[in-house]
Coordinates of N, CA, C and O in Angstrom, one line a residue:
M304 N 18.6 1.9 -5.3 CA 17.5 1.8 -6.4 C 16.4 0.5 -7.1 O 17.4 -0.3 -7.6
G305 N 15.4 0.2 -7.0 CA 14.5 -1.4 -7.5 C 14.5 -1.0 -8.5 O 14.3 0.1 -9.6
K306 N 13.9 -2.3 -9.5 CA 13.5 -2.3 -10.6 C 12.4 -1.7 -11.5 O 12.4 -1.1 -12.3
Y307 N 11.3 -1.9 -10.4 CA 10.4 -1.1 -10.7 C 10.6 0.9 -10.0 O 9.5 1.4 -11.2
S308 N 11.2 1.1 -9.6 CA 12.1 2.6 -9.3 C 12.2 3.2 -10.9 O 11.6 3.9 -11.1
K309 N 13.1 2.2 -11.0 CA 13.6 2.2 -12.5 C 13.4 2.0 -13.5 O 12.9 3.8 -13.9
L310 N 11.7 2.1 -13.7 CA 11.1 1.6 -14.9 C 10.0 3.0 -15.0 O 10.3 3.7 -15.4
R311 N 9.7 3.5 -13.4 CA 8.9 4.5 -13.4 C 9.9 5.9 -13.5 O 9.3 6.7 -14.5
Q312 N 10.9 5.9 -12.9 CA 11.8 6.6 -13.9 C 12.0 7.1 -15.1 O 12.7 8.1 -16.0
K313 N 12.1 5.9 -15.9 CA 12.4 5.2 -17.4 C 11.5 6.9 -18.4 O 11.0 6.8 -19.6
I314 N 9.5 5.8 -17.5 CA 9.0 6.3 -18.2 C 8.6 7.5 -18.0 O 8.0 8.3 -19.3
L315 N 8.2 8.6 -16.8 CA 8.6 10.0 -16.5 C 10.0 10.7 -17.1 O 9.1 11.6 -18.0
A316 N 11.0 10.1 -18.2 CA 11.9 11.0 -19.1 C 11.6 10.9 -19.8 O 12.1 11.3 -20.6
G317 N 10.4 9.5 -20.8 CA 10.0 9.8 -21.9 C 11.2 9.7 -22.9 O 10.5 10.0 -24.2
S318 N 13.0 9.5 -22.8 CA 13.3 8.9 -24.0 C 13.0 7.7 -24.6 O 13.7 7.4 -25.3
S319 N 12.6 6.7 -23.2 CA 12.4 5.6 -25.2 C 11.4 4.9 -24.6 O 11.1 4.0 -24.0
D320 N 10.1 5.4 -25.0 CA 9.2 5.1 -24.6 C 8.5 3.6 -25.7 O 7.6 2.8 -25.2
G321 N 9.5 3.6 -26.9 CA 8.8 2.8 -27.4 C 9.4 1.1 -27.4 O 10.3 0.1 -27.8
N322 N 10.6 1.3 -25.5 CA 11.7 0.4 -25.9 C 11.2 -0.1 -24.1 O 12.4 -0.8 -23.5
I323 N 9.1 -0.7 -23.6 CA 9.4 -0.5 -22.2 C 8.6 -1.7 -22.2 O 7.8 -2.5 -23.4
D324 N 9.7 -2.7 -22.3 CA 8.8 -4.1 -21.3 C 7.5 -4.7 -21.6 O 7.0 -3.8 -20.3
F325 N 6.4 -5.1 -21.7 CA 5.0 -4.8 -21.9 C 4.9 -5.8 -20.2 O 4.0 -6.4 -19.6
S326 N 5.2 -7.0 -20.0 CA 4.7 -7.3 -19.3 C 5.2 -7.0 -18.3 O 4.9 -6.8 -17.2
T327 N 6.3 -6.5 -17.8 CA 7.0 -5.6 -16.9 C 6.2 -4.3 -16.8 O 6.1 -4.0 -15.0
L328 N 6.3 -3.7 -17.6 CA 5.2 -2.8 -17.1 C 3.7 -3.5 -17.0 O 2.8 -2.8 -15.6
C329 N 2.9 -4.3 -17.0 CA 1.7 -4.7 -16.7 C 1.9 -4.8 -15.0 O 1.5 -4.9 -14.2
L330 N 2.9 -5.6 -14.4 CA 3.3 -5.7 -13.0 C 3.9 -4.7 -12.7 O 3.3 -4.2 -11.5
F331 N 4.3 -3.3 -13.0 CA 4.4 -2.3 -12.1 C 2.8 -1.7 -11.8 O 2.7 -1.0 -11.4
L332 N 2.0 -1.3 -13.1 CA 1.1 -1.2 -12.6 C -0.4 -2.3 -11.5 O -0.9 -1.0 -11.4
E333 N 0.3 -3.2 -11.7 CA -0.3 -4.2 -10.7 C 0.1 -3.9 -9.1 O -0.5 -3.9 -8.5
R334 N 1.3 -3.6 -8.9 CA 2.1 -3.1 -7.8 C 1.7 -1.9 -7.9 O 1.8 -0.9 -6.3
L335 N 1.3 -1.0 -8.5 CA 0.7 0.6 -7.6 C -0.7 -0.2 -7.7 O -1.0 0.9 -7.3
G336 N -1.4 -0.5 -8.4 CA -2.8 -1.4 -7.3 C -3.9 -0.4 -8.6 O -5.3 -1.2 -7.8
F337 N -3.3 -0.8 -9.5 CA -4.8 -1.4 -11.1 C -4.4 -3.3 -10.6 O -3.9 -3.8 -10.6
E338 N -5.6 -2.8 -10.8 CA -6.3 -4.3 -10.8 C -6.8 -4.7 -13.0 O -7.3 -3.2 -13.6
E339 N -6.5 -5.2 -13.0 CA -6.2 -5.6 -14.8 C -7.9 -6.6 -14.9 O -7.8 -8.2 -13.7
R340 N -8.0 -7.3 -16.2 CA -8.3 -7.6 -16.7 C -8.3 -8.2 -17.9 O -7.7 -7.0 -18.7
I341 N -8.6 -9.1 -18.2 CA -7.9 -9.2 -20.4 C -9.0 -9.9 -21.2 O -9.8 -10.9 -21.1
H342 N -8.9 -9.1 -21.5 CA -10.5 -9.8 -23.1 C -9.1 -9.9 -24.4 O -9.2 -8.3 -24.9
G343 N -9.0 -10.8 -24.0 CA -8.2 -11.1 -25.7 C -7.1 -10.6 -26.1 O -6.3 -10.8 -24.7
S344 N -6.2 -9.0 -26.3 CA -4.9 -9.0 -26.5 C -4.7 -8.2 -25.7 O -3.8 -7.1 -25.8
H345 N -6.5 -6.8 -25.4 CA -6.2 -6.4 -24.3 C -5.6 -6.3 -23.4 O -7.4 -6.9 -22.4
H346 N -5.3 -5.7 -22.4 CA -5.1 -5.6 -20.9 C -5.6 -4.2 -20.8 O -5.1 -3.7 -20.5
I347 N -6.5 -5.3 -19.5 CA -7.2 -3.2 -18.6 C -7.1 -2.8 -17.4 O -7.2 -4.1 -17.1
F348 N -6.3 -1.7 -16.6 CA -6.3 -1.4 -16.2 C -7.3 -1.0 -15.1 O -6.9 0.2 -16.0
T349 N -7.7 -0.6 -14.1 CA -8.2 0.2 -13.3 C -8.0 0.0 -11.9 O -7.0 -1.3 -11.3
R350 N -8.4 1.1 -11.3 CA -8.0 1.6 -9.7 C -9.1 2.3 -8.6 O -9.4 3.4 -9.5
N351 N -9.2 2.6 -8.2 CA -10.7 3.1 -7.3 C -10.2 4.1 -7.7 O -11.5 5.5 -8.5
D352 N -9.3 4.6 -7.6 CA -9.1 6.7 -7.4 C -8.5 7.4 -8.9 O -8.1 8.8 -8.8
V353 N -8.1 6.0 -9.9 CA -8.2 6.8 -11.5 C -9.2 6.8 -11.9 O -10.2 5.9 -12.5
V354 N -9.8 8.5 -12.9 CA -10.8 8.2 -13.5 C -10.4 7.1 -14.8 O -11.5 6.6 -14.8
E355 N -9.0 7.3 -14.7 CA -8.9 7.0 -16.6 C -8.6 5.4 -16.9 O -7.9 4.1 -15.1
I356 N -9.4 5.0 -17.4 CA -9.4 3.2 -17.7 C -7.7 2.5 -18.9 O -8.2 3.9 -19.4
I357 N -6.9 2.2 -18.1 CA -5.5 1.9 -19.0 C -6.1 0.6 -19.9 O -6.4 -0.5 -19.2
N358 N -5.7 1.1 -20.9 CA -5.9 -0.1 -22.2 C -4.7 0.0 -22.9 O -4.5 0.2 -23.8
L359 N -4.3 -1.2 -22.7 CA -3.1 -1.8 -23.2 C -3.1 -2.6 -24.3 O -3.4 -4.1 -23.7
Q360 N -2.1 -3.2 -24.7 CA -1.8 -4.4 -25.8 C -0.1 -4.0 -26.4 O 0.2 -3.3 -27.1
P361 N 0.1 -5.7 -26.3 CA 1.5 -5.2 -26.3 C 1.7 -6.0 -28.5 O 1.2 -5.9 -29.1
K362 N 3.1 -4.7 -28.1 CA 3.2 -5.5 -30.6 C 4.6 -5.2 -30.0 O 5.8 -4.7 -30.1
E363 N 5.3 -7.1 -30.4 CA 6.6 -7.2 -30.2 C 7.0 -7.7 -29.1 O 8.6 -7.4 -28.4
G364 N 6.0 -7.9 -27.5 CA 7.0 -8.1 -27.2 C 6.5 -6.5 -25.8 O 7.4 -6.5 -24.6
K365 N 6.9 -5.2 -26.7 CA 6.9 -4.3 -25.8 C 5.5 -3.4 -25.8 O 3.8 -3.7 -26.8
A366 N 5.8 -2.1 -25.0 CA 4.2 -1.5 -24.6 C 4.9 -1.0 -25.8 O 5.3 -0.1 -26.3
K367 N 3.7 -0.6 -26.1 CA 3.0 1.2 -27.4 C 3.6 2.6 -27.0 O 3.5 2.6 -25.9
P368 N 4.6 2.7 -27.3 CA 5.0 4.5 -27.3 C 3.2 5.4 -27.3 O 3.8 5.9 -25.8
Y369 N 2.2 5.5 -27.2 CA 1.1 6.6 -27.4 C 1.0 5.6 -25.9 O 0.6 5.8 -25.0
Q370 N 0.7 4.8 -25.9 CA 0.5 3.5 -24.1 C 1.1 4.3 -23.1 O 0.3 4.2 -22.0
V371 N 2.4 4.2 -23.8 CA 3.7 5.3 -22.1 C 3.8 6.2 -22.0 O 3.2 6.4 -21.0
K372 N 3.3 7.0 -22.1 CA 2.6 9.0 -22.5 C 1.3 8.4 -21.8 O 2.0 9.3 -21.0
Q373 N 0.2 7.9 -22.2 CA -0.8 7.8 -20.9 C -0.4 7.1 -20.2 O -1.3 7.8 -19.2
I374 N 0.8 6.1 -19.7 CA 0.5 6.2 -18.3 C 1.5 6.7 -18.3 O 1.6 7.5 -16.4
R375 N 2.6 7.6 -18.9 CA 3.4 9.3 -17.5 C 2.5 10.2 -17.5 O 2.4 10.5 -16.5
R376 N 1.6 10.3 -17.8 CA 0.4 11.2 -17.4 C 0.0 11.1 -16.2 O -0.5 12.1 -15.6
I377 N -0.9 9.9 -16.3 CA -1.5 9.2 -14.7 C -0.5 9.8 -14.0 O -1.0 9.7 -12.6
L378 N 0.1 8.7 -14.1 CA 1.9 8.9 -12.6 C 2.2 10.2 -13.4 O 1.0 10.2 -11.2
V379 N 1.7 11.6 -13.1 CA 2.4 12.3 -12.9 C 1.1 13.6 -13.0 O 0.9 13.8 -11.2
Q380 N -0.3 13.8 -12.9 CA -1.7 13.8 -12.6 C -2.0 13.0 -11.4 O -2.6 13.7 -10.1
Y381 N -1.7 12.1 -10.8 CA -2.3 11.6 -9.4 C -1.1 10.9 -8.8 O -1.4 10.4 -8.2
Q382 N -0.2 11.3 -8.3 CA 1.5 11.5 -8.1 C 2.0 9.7 -7.6 O 1.7 9.9 -6.2
L383 N 0.7 9.2 -8.4 CA 2.1 8.2 -8.5 C 2.5 7.0 -8.3 O 3.6 7.6 -9.1
G384 N 3.3 6.4 -7.3 CA 4.8 5.0 -7.3 C 5.9 6.4 -6.4 O 6.2 6.2 -6.8
E385 N 5.4 7.7 -6.8 CA 7.0 8.2 -5.4 C 7.9 8.0 -4.5 O 8.2 8.4 -3.9
S386 N 6.0 7.0 -3.4 CA 6.8 7.4 -2.7 C 6.6 5.3 -2.8 O 7.2 4.3 -0.9
D387 N 6.9 4.3 -3.7 CA 6.7 2.9 -3.8 C 8.1 2.9 -3.5 O 9.6 3.9 -3.9
S388 N 8.5 1.9 -2.3 CA 9.9 1.2 -2.7 C 10.1 -0.2 -3.4 O 8.9 -0.8 -3.0
D389 N 10.8 -0.4 -4.2 CA 10.9 -1.6 -4.6 C 11.6 -3.0 -3.5 O 11.9 -4.1 -3.3

């Protein structure tokens, strides 16, 4: 199992939302087809077939737990990354 598959499982498990590396999470979203634009400390991710906009800000190198929960909801709702191979 590859790095991004493990990260996806970690996000879906919900057991360590406060311990997800911010830069790895950004790369994971890009791998899923999201486009990133940066405005100050805000990293904004969009994808044509996803209505929600993901707005992330790092906190001491980690993603904020409530933002990881938002990503989990989007992964489940849109079934993203299920056939992703590292």
